[in-house]
Short mmCIF file of C-alpha atoms and ligand atoms in Angstrom, two decimals:
data_model
loop_
_atom_site.label_atom_id
_atom_site.label_comp_id
_atom_site.label_asym_id
_atom_site.label_seq_id
_atom_site.Cartn_x
_atom_site.Cartn_y
_atom_site.Cartn_z
CA MET A 946 -19.55 -3.27 -8.48
CA ALA A 947 -22.42 -1.82 -6.45
CA ASN A 948 -21.87 -4.67 -4.08
CA HIS A 949 -18.20 -3.73 -3.79
CA GLU A 950 -19.07 -0.10 -3.16
CA GLU A 951 -21.41 -1.18 -0.40
CA GLN A 952 -18.71 -3.43 1.01
CA PHE A 953 -16.16 -0.59 0.88
CA LYS A 954 -18.51 1.72 2.78
CA LYS A 955 -18.99 -0.94 5.42
CA LEU A 956 -15.25 -1.40 5.71
CA ILE A 957 -14.68 2.33 6.24
CA ALA A 958 -17.42 2.41 8.88
CA HIS A 959 -15.97 -0.65 10.61
CA ALA A 960 -12.46 0.86 10.57
CA LYS A 961 -13.82 3.89 12.38
CA GLU A 962 -16.16 2.12 14.79
CA TYR A 963 -13.47 -0.29 15.95
CA GLY A 964 -10.61 2.17 16.34
CA PHE A 965 -8.56 1.39 13.25
CA ILE A 966 -8.78 4.64 11.29
CA PHE A 967 -10.39 8.00 12.07
CA PRO A 968 -10.76 10.99 9.73
CA SER A 969 -8.23 13.63 10.79
CA SER A 970 -9.52 16.61 12.81
CA GLU A 971 -12.95 15.04 12.90
CA ILE A 972 -14.43 17.43 15.47
CA TYR A 973 -13.65 20.23 13.00
CA ASP A 974 -15.37 18.31 10.19
CA GLY A 975 -12.19 16.63 9.03
CA LEU A 976 -9.36 17.46 6.67
CA ALA A 977 -9.61 15.99 3.19
CA ALA A 978 -7.39 12.98 2.50
CA VAL A 979 -5.75 12.99 5.92
CA TYR A 980 -6.41 10.21 8.41
CA ASP A 981 -5.40 9.19 11.92
CA TYR A 982 -4.72 5.64 13.01
CA GLY A 983 -6.52 4.57 16.16
CA GLN A 984 -5.50 2.05 18.80
CA TYR A 985 -5.85 -1.01 16.54
CA GLY A 986 -4.83 0.72 13.31
CA VAL A 987 -1.50 1.80 14.76
CA GLU A 988 -0.71 -1.78 15.80
CA LEU A 989 -1.60 -3.08 12.34
CA LYS A 990 0.53 -0.39 10.73
CA ASN A 991 3.48 -1.02 13.06
CA ASN A 992 3.25 -4.76 12.39
CA ILE A 993 3.28 -4.28 8.61
CA ARG A 994 6.25 -1.90 8.87
CA GLN A 995 8.10 -4.38 11.06
CA TYR A 996 7.30 -7.30 8.77
CA TRP A 997 8.67 -5.31 5.83
CA TRP A 998 11.76 -4.15 7.73
CA LYS A 999 12.53 -7.65 8.88
CA SER A 1000 12.32 -9.10 5.40
CA MET A 1001 14.24 -6.25 3.74
CA VAL A 1002 16.90 -5.40 6.34
CA GLN A 1003 17.21 -8.24 8.83
CA MET A 1004 16.98 -11.00 6.20
CA HIS A 1005 19.23 -9.29 3.65
CA GLU A 1006 22.79 -8.97 4.90
CA ASN A 1007 23.50 -6.47 2.15
CA VAL A 1008 20.65 -4.09 3.02
CA VAL A 1009 20.89 -1.55 5.84
CA GLY A 1010 18.43 0.98 7.20
CA LEU A 1011 18.23 4.76 7.33
CA ASP A 1012 15.98 7.39 8.85
CA SER A 1013 16.53 10.67 7.03
CA ALA A 1014 14.76 13.95 7.81
CA ILE A 1015 11.57 15.08 6.10
CA PHE A 1016 13.03 18.54 5.46
CA MET A 1017 15.88 18.60 2.98
CA HIS A 1018 17.86 21.17 1.05
CA PRO A 1019 15.52 22.62 -1.60
CA THR A 1020 18.03 22.04 -4.39
CA ILE A 1021 17.52 18.30 -3.90
CA TRP A 1022 14.06 18.66 -5.44
CA LYS A 1023 15.46 20.68 -8.33
CA ALA A 1024 18.01 17.93 -8.99
CA SER A 1025 15.46 15.12 -8.70
CA GLY A 1026 13.16 16.82 -11.19
CA HIS A 1027 10.30 17.28 -8.72
CA VAL A 1028 10.24 21.08 -8.84
CA ASP A 1029 9.85 21.12 -12.61
CA ALA A 1030 8.01 17.94 -13.36
CA PHE A 1031 6.22 16.42 -10.35
CA ASN A 1032 2.90 17.46 -11.79
CA ASP A 1033 -0.52 16.01 -12.34
CA PRO A 1034 -2.74 17.23 -15.16
CA MET A 1035 -5.88 18.76 -13.69
CA ILE A 1036 -9.15 19.66 -15.32
CA ASP A 1037 -12.30 21.28 -13.89
CA ASN A 1038 -15.89 20.77 -14.82
CA LYS A 1039 -17.41 24.25 -15.20
CA ASP A 1040 -20.88 23.16 -14.12
CA SER A 1041 -20.15 21.10 -11.00
CA LYS A 1042 -16.95 23.09 -10.21
CA LYS A 1043 -15.42 19.71 -9.44
CA ARG A 1044 -11.74 19.14 -10.11
CA TYR A 1045 -10.36 15.95 -11.65
CA ARG A 1046 -7.11 14.46 -12.77
CA ALA A 1047 -7.36 14.30 -16.55
CA ASP A 1048 -5.48 11.00 -16.69
CA VAL A 1049 -7.77 9.47 -14.06
CA LEU A 1050 -10.88 10.47 -16.02
CA ILE A 1051 -9.49 8.66 -19.05
CA GLU A 1052 -8.33 5.65 -17.03
CA ASP A 1053 -11.79 5.36 -15.43
CA TYR A 1054 -13.29 5.42 -18.91
CA CYS A 1055 -11.01 2.52 -19.86
CA ALA A 1056 -11.94 0.67 -16.66
CA LYS A 1057 -15.57 0.81 -17.78
CA ILE A 1058 -14.63 -0.84 -21.07
CA GLU A 1059 -12.72 -3.42 -19.04
CA ASP A 1060 -15.95 -4.10 -17.11
CA LYS A 1061 -17.70 -4.71 -20.41
CA ILE A 1062 -15.04 -7.24 -21.35
CA ASN A 1063 -15.52 -8.99 -18.02
CA LYS A 1064 -19.27 -9.14 -18.61
CA GLU A 1065 -18.72 -10.73 -22.04
CA VAL A 1066 -16.44 -13.29 -20.42
CA GLU A 1067 -18.99 -14.07 -17.72
CA LYS A 1068 -21.76 -14.47 -20.27
CA ALA A 1069 -19.65 -16.74 -22.43
CA ALA A 1070 -18.53 -18.79 -19.43
CA LYS A 1071 -22.18 -19.45 -18.61
CA ARG A 1072 -23.01 -20.30 -22.19
CA PHE A 1073 -20.13 -22.72 -22.76
CA GLY A 1074 -20.04 -24.26 -19.27
CA ASP A 1075 -17.14 -26.57 -18.48
CA SER A 1076 -15.69 -26.44 -21.97
CA PHE A 1077 -15.08 -22.66 -21.68
CA ASP A 1078 -11.52 -21.57 -22.42
CA LYS A 1079 -11.16 -18.01 -21.18
CA ASN A 1080 -7.82 -17.40 -22.82
CA GLN A 1081 -9.07 -18.53 -26.20
CA PHE A 1082 -12.20 -16.45 -25.82
CA VAL A 1083 -10.45 -13.16 -24.99
CA THR A 1084 -7.93 -13.60 -27.80
CA THR A 1085 -10.48 -14.40 -30.50
CA ASN A 1086 -13.90 -12.92 -29.69
CA PRO A 1087 -14.35 -9.95 -32.07
CA ARG A 1088 -16.22 -7.79 -29.59
CA VAL A 1089 -13.64 -8.33 -26.85
CA LEU A 1090 -10.83 -7.62 -29.28
CA GLU A 1091 -12.51 -4.41 -30.32
CA TYR A 1092 -12.83 -3.31 -26.69
CA GLN A 1093 -9.19 -4.14 -26.02
CA GLN A 1094 -8.08 -2.19 -29.05
CA LYS A 1095 -10.09 0.79 -27.88
CA ILE A 1096 -8.41 0.70 -24.44
CA GLU A 1097 -4.97 0.35 -25.97
CA ASN A 1098 -5.45 3.23 -28.42
CA THR A 1099 -6.89 5.48 -25.75
CA LEU A 1100 -4.10 4.92 -23.24
CA HIS A 1101 -1.45 5.20 -25.91
CA ARG A 1102 -2.75 8.58 -27.04
CA MET A 1103 -3.11 9.82 -23.47
CA ASN A 1104 0.41 8.75 -22.52
CA LYS A 1105 1.84 10.37 -25.63
CA GLY A 1106 0.01 13.62 -24.90
CA LEU A 1107 1.23 13.66 -21.31
CA ALA A 1108 4.80 12.74 -22.20
CA GLU A 1109 4.97 15.52 -24.79
CA ASN A 1110 3.10 17.93 -22.55
CA ASN A 1111 0.51 18.24 -25.31
CA LEU A 1112 -2.34 18.93 -22.90
CA ALA A 1113 -4.60 20.24 -25.66
CA ASP A 1114 -4.62 16.80 -27.25
CA VAL A 1115 -5.40 15.12 -23.92
CA LYS A 1116 -8.37 17.47 -23.60
CA ALA A 1117 -9.39 16.70 -27.18
CA LEU A 1118 -9.30 13.02 -26.27
CA ILE A 1119 -11.61 13.60 -23.28
CA GLU A 1120 -13.99 15.43 -25.60
CA GLU A 1121 -13.86 12.79 -28.33
CA LEU A 1122 -14.55 10.03 -25.82
CA GLU A 1123 -17.51 12.12 -24.60
CA ILE A 1124 -16.42 11.72 -21.00
CA VAL A 1125 -18.87 13.42 -18.67
CA CYS A 1126 -18.42 14.78 -15.17
CA PRO A 1127 -19.76 12.12 -12.76
CA MET A 1128 -21.31 14.89 -10.64
CA SER A 1129 -23.00 17.17 -13.17
CA GLY A 1130 -23.17 14.79 -16.11
CA SER A 1131 -21.95 17.62 -18.36
CA ARG A 1132 -19.06 17.85 -20.80
CA ASN A 1133 -18.31 21.47 -20.05
CA TRP A 1134 -14.56 21.17 -19.30
CA THR A 1135 -11.84 23.76 -18.69
CA ASP A 1136 -8.44 23.40 -20.33
CA ILE A 1137 -5.99 21.04 -18.66
CA ARG A 1138 -3.30 22.61 -16.49
CA GLN A 1139 -0.29 21.08 -14.77
CA PHE A 1140 -0.39 21.17 -10.99
CA ASN A 1141 2.72 20.59 -8.84
CA LEU A 1142 2.08 18.12 -6.03
CA MET A 1143 4.73 19.30 -3.58
CA PHE A 1144 3.79 21.14 -0.40
CA SER A 1145 6.10 24.01 0.42
CA THR A 1146 6.77 25.94 3.58
CA GLN A 1147 9.27 28.46 4.95
CA ILE A 1148 12.29 27.58 7.02
CA GLY A 1149 13.67 30.11 9.51
CA SER A 1150 12.01 33.40 10.36
CA LEU A 1151 12.35 35.09 6.96
CA SER A 1152 9.73 34.50 4.34
CA GLU A 1153 11.84 34.88 1.25
CA GLU A 1154 11.95 32.69 -1.80
CA ALA A 1155 15.37 31.40 -0.74
CA ASN A 1156 13.84 30.02 2.46
CA THR A 1157 11.22 27.95 0.71
CA ILE A 1158 11.56 24.28 1.43
CA TYR A 1159 9.39 21.31 0.58
CA LEU A 1160 7.80 18.52 2.50
CA ARG A 1161 9.33 15.47 0.84
CA PRO A 1162 7.03 13.83 -1.71
CA GLU A 1163 8.99 10.56 -1.47
CA THR A 1164 11.51 9.11 0.96
CA ALA A 1165 13.90 7.97 -1.79
CA GLN A 1166 15.85 11.22 -2.16
CA GLY A 1167 16.96 11.00 1.50
CA ILE A 1168 18.56 7.70 0.58
CA PHE A 1169 20.29 9.02 -2.55
CA VAL A 1170 21.89 11.98 -0.82
CA ASN A 1171 23.15 9.73 2.00
CA PHE A 1172 24.39 7.02 -0.33
CA LEU A 1173 28.10 7.70 0.24
CA ASN A 1174 27.71 8.37 3.99
CA VAL A 1175 26.13 4.96 4.45
CA GLN A 1176 28.41 3.15 2.03
CA LYS A 1177 31.59 4.46 3.63
CA THR A 1178 30.55 4.08 7.25
CA SER A 1179 29.14 0.59 6.76
CA ARG A 1180 31.90 -0.48 4.35
CA MET A 1181 29.21 -1.92 2.08
CA LYS A 1182 30.27 -3.32 -1.27
CA ILE A 1183 28.10 -3.08 -4.32
CA PRO A 1184 25.55 -4.57 -4.72
CA PHE A 1185 23.91 -3.27 -1.55
CA GLY A 1186 20.72 -1.55 -0.52
CA ILE A 1187 19.46 1.15 1.84
CA ALA A 1188 15.94 0.90 3.22
CA GLN A 1189 13.81 3.47 4.95
CA THR A 1190 10.24 4.02 6.01
CA GLY A 1191 8.68 7.38 6.66
CA LYS A 1192 6.14 10.05 5.89
CA ALA A 1193 5.77 11.58 2.45
CA PHE A 1194 3.45 14.40 1.38
CA ARG A 1195 1.64 15.06 -1.88
CA ASN A 1196 -0.98 17.66 -2.56
CA GLU A 1197 -3.13 15.18 -4.48
CA ILE A 1198 -5.68 16.90 -6.70
CA VAL A 1199 -8.42 14.44 -6.07
CA ALA A 1200 -8.38 12.75 -2.75
CA ARG A 1201 -10.62 9.74 -2.59
CA GLN A 1202 -10.86 6.08 -1.85
CA PHE A 1203 -10.13 6.40 1.85
CA ILE A 1204 -6.48 5.73 2.72
CA PHE A 1205 -5.65 4.70 -0.86
CA ARG A 1206 -4.77 8.26 -1.88
CA MET A 1207 -3.79 10.53 0.99
CA ARG A 1208 -2.05 13.88 1.20
CA GLU A 1209 0.12 12.69 4.07
CA PHE A 1210 1.13 9.05 3.89
CA GLU A 1211 3.92 6.67 4.66
CA GLN A 1212 6.25 4.87 2.29
CA MET A 1213 8.57 1.93 2.72
CA GLU A 1214 11.34 2.24 0.16
CA MET A 1215 14.56 0.47 -0.66
CA GLN A 1216 17.18 1.64 -3.14
CA PHE A 1217 19.50 -1.10 -4.31
CA PHE A 1218 22.82 0.09 -5.75
CA VAL A 1219 24.31 -2.11 -8.46
CA ARG A 1220 27.04 -2.23 -11.07
CA PRO A 1221 25.89 -0.64 -14.35
CA GLY A 1222 24.85 -3.37 -16.75
CA THR A 1223 23.60 -5.71 -14.00
CA GLU A 1224 20.45 -3.74 -13.23
CA MET A 1225 18.06 -5.95 -15.21
CA GLU A 1226 19.09 -9.04 -13.24
CA TRP A 1227 18.46 -7.16 -10.00
CA PHE A 1228 15.22 -5.77 -11.30
CA GLU A 1229 14.04 -9.34 -11.90
CA TYR A 1230 15.36 -10.42 -8.50
CA TRP A 1231 13.45 -7.71 -6.64
CA LYS A 1232 10.33 -8.23 -8.73
CA THR A 1233 10.21 -11.87 -7.67
CA SER A 1234 11.30 -11.21 -4.12
CA ARG A 1235 8.70 -8.50 -3.51
CA MET A 1236 5.89 -10.59 -4.97
CA GLU A 1237 6.90 -13.45 -2.66
CA TRP A 1238 6.75 -11.06 0.28
CA HIS A 1239 3.16 -10.19 -0.55
CA LYS A 1240 2.19 -13.81 -1.00
CA SER A 1241 3.91 -14.81 2.24
CA LEU A 1242 1.09 -13.05 4.05
CA GLY A 1243 -1.22 -15.88 3.00
CA ILE A 1244 -3.56 -13.79 0.85
CA PRO A 1245 -4.66 -15.65 -2.33
CA ALA A 1246 -2.17 -15.17 -5.17
CA GLU A 1247 -4.89 -14.08 -7.61
CA LYS A 1248 -5.36 -10.90 -5.57
CA TYR A 1249 -1.99 -9.68 -6.90
CA ARG A 1250 -0.69 -9.04 -10.38
CA PHE A 1251 2.17 -7.29 -12.11
CA HIS A 1252 1.50 -4.37 -14.35
CA ASP A 1253 4.56 -3.61 -16.46
CA HIS A 1254 4.89 -0.01 -17.59
CA GLU A 1255 5.02 0.43 -21.35
CA LYS A 1256 5.67 4.13 -21.00
CA LEU A 1257 8.81 4.65 -18.95
CA ALA A 1258 9.91 7.81 -17.20
CA HIS A 1259 12.91 9.28 -19.02
CA TYR A 1260 15.30 8.05 -16.33
CA ALA A 1261 13.96 4.49 -16.01
CA ASN A 1262 14.81 1.49 -18.16
CA ALA A 1263 12.28 -0.87 -16.59
CA ALA A 1264 9.33 -0.45 -14.27
CA THR A 1265 6.50 -2.56 -12.96
CA ASP A 1266 3.74 -2.18 -10.41
CA ILE A 1267 2.49 -4.82 -8.08
CA GLU A 1268 -1.25 -4.31 -8.14
CA PHE A 1269 -3.70 -5.54 -5.54
CA GLU A 1270 -7.37 -6.17 -6.11
CA PHE A 1271 -8.91 -3.54 -3.83
CA LEU A 1272 -12.68 -3.27 -3.47
CA PHE A 1273 -12.54 -0.73 -6.33
CA GLY A 1274 -10.51 -2.97 -8.64
CA PHE A 1275 -6.82 -3.72 -9.29
CA LYS A 1276 -4.67 -0.73 -8.31
CA GLU A 1277 -1.01 -0.03 -7.62
CA LEU A 1278 0.27 -1.11 -4.25
CA GLU A 1279 4.00 -1.12 -4.91
CA GLY A 1280 6.32 0.12 -7.64
CA ILE A 1281 9.58 -1.55 -8.68
CA HIS A 1282 11.73 0.66 -10.85
CA SER A 1283 15.11 0.42 -12.50
CA ARG A 1284 16.19 4.07 -12.27
CA THR A 1285 19.61 3.83 -13.94
CA ASP A 1286 22.12 6.35 -12.54
CA PHE A 1287 19.70 9.23 -13.01
CA ASP A 1288 19.31 10.37 -9.40
CA LEU A 1289 22.92 10.02 -8.29
CA ALA A 1290 24.17 11.69 -11.49
CA GLN A 1291 21.76 14.59 -10.98
CA HIS A 1292 22.92 15.05 -7.39
CA GLN A 1293 26.53 14.92 -8.51
CA GLU A 1294 25.81 17.67 -11.02
CA PHE A 1295 23.73 19.91 -8.73
CA SER A 1296 25.87 19.52 -5.57
CA GLY A 1297 29.24 19.46 -7.30
CA LYS A 1298 30.15 16.47 -5.05
CA LYS A 1299 31.27 13.15 -6.48
CA MET A 1300 28.64 10.45 -6.09
CA GLN A 1301 30.88 7.67 -7.31
CA TYR A 1302 31.74 4.32 -5.91
CA PHE A 1303 35.15 2.73 -6.24
CA ASP A 1304 34.69 -0.88 -7.24
CA PRO A 1305 37.71 -2.80 -5.93
CA GLU A 1306 36.96 -5.82 -8.13
CA LEU A 1307 36.94 -3.79 -11.35
CA ASN A 1308 39.47 -1.33 -10.02
CA GLU A 1309 37.40 1.59 -11.33
CA SER A 1310 34.97 4.24 -10.13
CA TYR A 1311 31.46 4.69 -11.42
CA ILE A 1312 28.06 6.06 -10.49
CA PRO A 1313 26.02 2.99 -9.46
CA TYR A 1314 22.72 2.09 -11.06
CA VAL A 1315 19.69 1.82 -8.81
CA VAL A 1316 16.77 -0.58 -8.59
CA GLU A 1317 14.13 0.63 -6.18
CA THR A 1318 11.18 -0.99 -4.46
CA SER A 1319 8.61 1.48 -3.19
CA ILE A 1320 5.49 0.44 -1.33
CA GLY A 1321 2.82 2.50 0.41
CA LEU A 1322 2.34 1.52 4.04
CA ASP A 1323 -1.19 2.94 4.17
CA ARG A 1324 -2.14 1.19 0.94
CA THR A 1325 -0.86 -2.06 2.42
CA CYS A 1326 -3.02 -1.39 5.51
CA LEU A 1327 -5.99 -0.91 3.19
CA ALA A 1328 -5.17 -4.11 1.32
CA MET A 1329 -5.02 -6.00 4.62
CA LEU A 1330 -8.21 -4.42 5.94
CA SER A 1331 -10.15 -5.18 2.77
CA HIS A 1332 -8.90 -8.73 2.61
CA ALA A 1333 -9.54 -9.29 6.31
CA TYR A 1334 -13.10 -7.94 6.45
CA ASN A 1335 -15.59 -10.81 6.40
CA GLU A 1336 -19.24 -11.05 7.30
CA GLU A 1337 -20.24 -14.57 8.19
CA VAL A 1338 -23.54 -16.23 8.93
CA LEU A 1339 -23.05 -18.77 11.69
CA GLU A 1340 -24.75 -22.13 12.19
CA ASP A 1341 -27.26 -20.68 14.64
CA GLY A 1342 -28.27 -18.06 12.06
CA SER A 1343 -26.54 -15.15 13.79
CA THR A 1344 -23.89 -13.14 11.96
CA ARG A 1345 -20.40 -12.03 12.88
CA VAL A 1346 -17.96 -9.56 11.39
CA VAL A 1347 -14.50 -11.02 11.59
CA MET A 1348 -11.22 -9.41 10.56
CA LYS A 1349 -9.16 -12.30 9.24
CA PHE A 1350 -5.77 -10.63 9.35
CA PRO A 1351 -2.72 -12.78 8.80
CA PRO A 1352 -1.95 -13.57 12.50
CA VAL A 1353 1.50 -12.00 12.28
CA LEU A 1354 -0.13 -8.64 11.41
CA ALA A 1355 -3.10 -8.80 13.80
CA PRO A 1356 -3.15 -5.80 16.18
CA TYR A 1357 -3.62 -7.99 19.25
CA LYS A 1358 -2.55 -11.62 19.22
CA ILE A 1359 -4.33 -12.85 22.35
CA ALA A 1360 -7.42 -11.99 24.35
CA VAL A 1361 -7.47 -13.30 27.93
CA LEU A 1362 -11.02 -13.84 29.11
CA PRO A 1363 -12.25 -15.11 32.50
CA LEU A 1364 -15.55 -16.92 31.86
CA VAL A 1365 -17.21 -15.07 34.74
CA LYS A 1366 -16.15 -12.17 36.92
CA LYS A 1367 -15.98 -14.22 40.16
CA ASP A 1368 -14.79 -17.43 41.81
CA GLY A 1369 -11.11 -16.52 41.42
CA MET A 1370 -11.25 -16.57 37.61
CA PRO A 1371 -10.25 -12.91 37.09
CA GLU A 1372 -7.25 -13.39 39.37
CA LYS A 1373 -6.16 -16.51 37.48
CA ALA A 1374 -6.69 -14.71 34.17
CA ARG A 1375 -4.53 -11.80 35.34
CA GLU A 1376 -1.80 -14.25 36.28
CA ILE A 1377 -1.88 -15.79 32.80
CA MET A 1378 -2.00 -12.36 31.18
CA ASP A 1379 1.17 -11.39 33.08
CA THR A 1380 3.08 -14.38 31.76
CA LEU A 1381 2.09 -13.64 28.14
CA LYS A 1382 2.14 -9.88 27.75
CA GLY A 1383 5.92 -9.57 27.62
CA ASP A 1384 5.93 -11.60 24.40
CA PHE A 1385 2.59 -10.87 22.76
CA MET A 1386 0.14 -8.00 22.48
CA CYS A 1387 -2.61 -9.19 24.84
CA GLN A 1388 -5.95 -7.76 25.78
CA TYR A 1389 -7.80 -8.55 29.00
CA ASP A 1390 -11.59 -8.42 28.91
CA GLU A 1391 -14.07 -9.49 31.59
CA LYS A 1392 -17.10 -7.39 30.64
CA ASP A 1393 -20.28 -8.93 29.14
CA ALA A 1394 -21.15 -12.52 28.26
CA ILE A 1395 -18.37 -14.59 26.73
CA GLY A 1396 -20.10 -14.76 23.32
CA ARG A 1397 -20.14 -11.01 23.03
CA ARG A 1398 -16.51 -10.79 24.03
CA TYR A 1399 -15.61 -13.31 21.30
CA ARG A 1400 -17.48 -11.13 18.77
CA ARG A 1401 -15.55 -8.05 19.90
CA GLN A 1402 -12.26 -9.86 19.42
CA ASP A 1403 -13.41 -11.14 16.00
CA ALA A 1404 -14.20 -7.58 14.99
CA ILE A 1405 -10.64 -6.42 15.72
CA GLY A 1406 -9.09 -9.59 14.34
CA THR A 1407 -7.54 -11.16 17.45
CA PRO A 1408 -6.49 -14.66 16.30
CA PHE A 1409 -6.53 -16.40 19.72
CA CYS A 1410 -8.86 -16.16 22.71
CA ILE A 1411 -7.84 -17.81 25.97
CA THR A 1412 -10.76 -18.55 28.30
CA ILE A 1413 -10.35 -19.27 31.98
CA ASP A 1414 -13.17 -21.35 33.55
CA THR A 1415 -13.86 -23.49 36.64
CA GLN A 1416 -11.80 -26.33 35.24
CA THR A 1417 -8.80 -24.02 34.92
CA LEU A 1418 -8.72 -23.54 38.67
CA GLY A 1419 -8.63 -27.30 39.16
CA ASP A 1420 -6.25 -28.55 36.47
CA ASN A 1421 -4.43 -25.51 35.05
CA THR A 1422 -5.89 -25.90 31.57
CA VAL A 1423 -7.68 -23.25 29.48
CA THR A 1424 -9.62 -23.23 26.25
CA ILE A 1425 -7.97 -21.64 23.24
CA ARG A 1426 -10.40 -20.44 20.59
CA TYR A 1427 -9.23 -19.91 17.02
CA ARG A 1428 -10.67 -16.84 15.32
CA ASP A 1429 -11.18 -18.18 11.80
CA THR A 1430 -12.56 -21.64 12.57
CA MET A 1431 -14.02 -20.76 16.00
CA GLN A 1432 -12.74 -24.16 17.05
CA GLN A 1433 -11.92 -24.50 20.76
CA ASP A 1434 -9.22 -26.76 22.21
CA ARG A 1435 -8.29 -27.46 25.78
CA ILE A 1436 -4.60 -26.90 26.48
CA ALA A 1437 -2.33 -26.58 29.52
CA ILE A 1438 -1.49 -23.04 30.67
CA ALA A 1439 2.18 -23.90 30.28
CA GLU A 1440 1.57 -24.68 26.59
CA ILE A 1441 -0.18 -21.43 25.59
CA ALA A 1442 2.90 -19.52 24.46
CA ASN A 1443 4.20 -22.45 22.39
CA VAL A 1444 0.88 -23.12 20.69
CA ILE A 1445 0.54 -19.47 19.75
CA ARG A 1446 4.10 -19.15 18.54
CA GLU A 1447 3.55 -22.17 16.27
CA ASN A 1448 0.41 -20.57 14.84
CA LEU A 1449 2.08 -17.22 14.22
P1 ATP B 526 -0.29 6.67 -8.10
O1 ATP B 526 -0.08 6.41 -9.57
O2 ATP B 526 -1.31 5.80 -7.47
O3 ATP B 526 -0.44 8.13 -7.77
P2 ATP B 526 2.54 6.72 -7.90
O4 ATP B 526 2.93 5.89 -9.09
O5 ATP B 526 2.62 8.18 -7.97
O6 ATP B 526 1.09 6.25 -7.40
P3 ATP B 526 4.95 6.20 -6.49
O7 ATP B 526 5.47 7.57 -6.64
O8 ATP B 526 5.56 5.09 -7.28
O9 ATP B 526 3.36 6.20 -6.66
O10 ATP B 526 4.98 5.85 -4.93
C1 ATP B 526 5.25 4.55 -4.44
C2 ATP B 526 4.12 4.03 -3.58
O11 ATP B 526 3.70 5.00 -2.61
C3 ATP B 526 2.86 3.71 -4.36
O12 ATP B 526 2.92 2.42 -4.91
C4 ATP B 526 1.79 3.81 -3.29
O13 ATP B 526 1.67 2.58 -2.58
C5 ATP B 526 2.33 4.87 -2.35
N1 ATP B 526 1.63 6.15 -2.58
C6 ATP B 526 1.89 7.06 -3.54
N2 ATP B 526 1.06 8.12 -3.44
C7 ATP B 526 0.24 7.87 -2.39
C8 ATP B 526 -0.82 8.58 -1.78
N3 ATP B 526 -1.20 9.77 -2.21
N4 ATP B 526 -1.45 8.01 -0.71
C9 ATP B 526 -1.07 6.81 -0.25
N5 ATP B 526 -0.07 6.10 -0.79
C10 ATP B 526 0.59 6.60 -1.84
#
């Protein structure tokens, strides 16, 4: 784990040094849990958004897009339940004055037990060698079983306490488990209080209660309230979906882990409207489809897993997370939820407007059921950054840091590099650059020795370097260097675009 922590620190430093992600308002010492995307980060983020949009909207004839406003009528958040129940349980340590999420303290405690299980497995694997059967071991070893039981009991009691708003019992659990504050090491805790995560502000020039509006904590409600507008104007028939990407805001109690948990972040959500009774089929469809999307990026499958929710929100009848193995362990990257007709029914009740769909095949009207897919764009950026970051020792003993992004997501696709800054090479390079930059993000670089320029491109993850040398001037060929293998091929200038397109 220490190794992973070290690695995570290096990643954050690299992201800053190479213009991916800066702390917000840095010259004023920053603003907690808010970040800015630099020149390479914004390209990465745009590429992920586009890749998502293409697969959800362009490739699904029955999914259309939307871009709803961040500000919405305040009653929307009453109807959705956010005003009354979008809370996190917070607890303070009286000695360190540090604030924590009570559920996170307990989950971290369970993660430590999980580590112990992993250690047992490692030890046993060493002991038994090739004949080791992991599955058999974890289902029969008494110590592992005891650990698992402990985790299960703990989470069950926590979830029950939270669901019943029995915060005293959640605190009692923290005390019984002897959880200490990581800062002060003490067990001197305050009571647990609920804390609403929505940011509010005033609209108009009057500061009265009636003018209080919220910064949306999710993009989904913009889709629900536009459901009939979109359905009627696009003449969509159920089943159909509406997708949108955009900023969301949550006043997270504990901001940490870089862009994993931010106060201002971006979501990519899709609400799929279906006939009541068919939602489980669609839930399975989107579960599979979304997992395939993640795997299509070429990251090893074992980096992803499903985590089905045992405890469901009162409006959901199925829910799962797609978790990614970040440098701090498996954590939620995307949620897939079957939300029944909860949201539309609530809006029908609170607005007094019918939120029903007339189904011509059944010849009846009903409030559709909804299956949603909700993924964090920033978390996906973090997943890509952590997967991409590699330190390699080369044959000559030197090292390189290379960002092995899936080429389709790489901020720049091509670097155009004249070998030297004379003999007509820069001019030729410019010519080549001009033919490519309409189709690909290209970067021109003529400063420093070629080796150093390759390293710079490796560090930002550019998959292809095109080098112009003396031979180019004679026979119109260039070398193309591949980022991951560092292999170099000689190809005709006329072939560059095709070769790159094939590799993307
Ligand atoms: P968590 O349990 O981690 O707080 P959540 O279950 O509240 O997440 P959802 O409300 O399901 O998250 O939001 C959908 C997605 O939005 C999440 O899977 C995550 O990728 C992203 N997301 C949620 N909160 C944040 C945040 N504070 N910073 C960055 N991304 C976030």
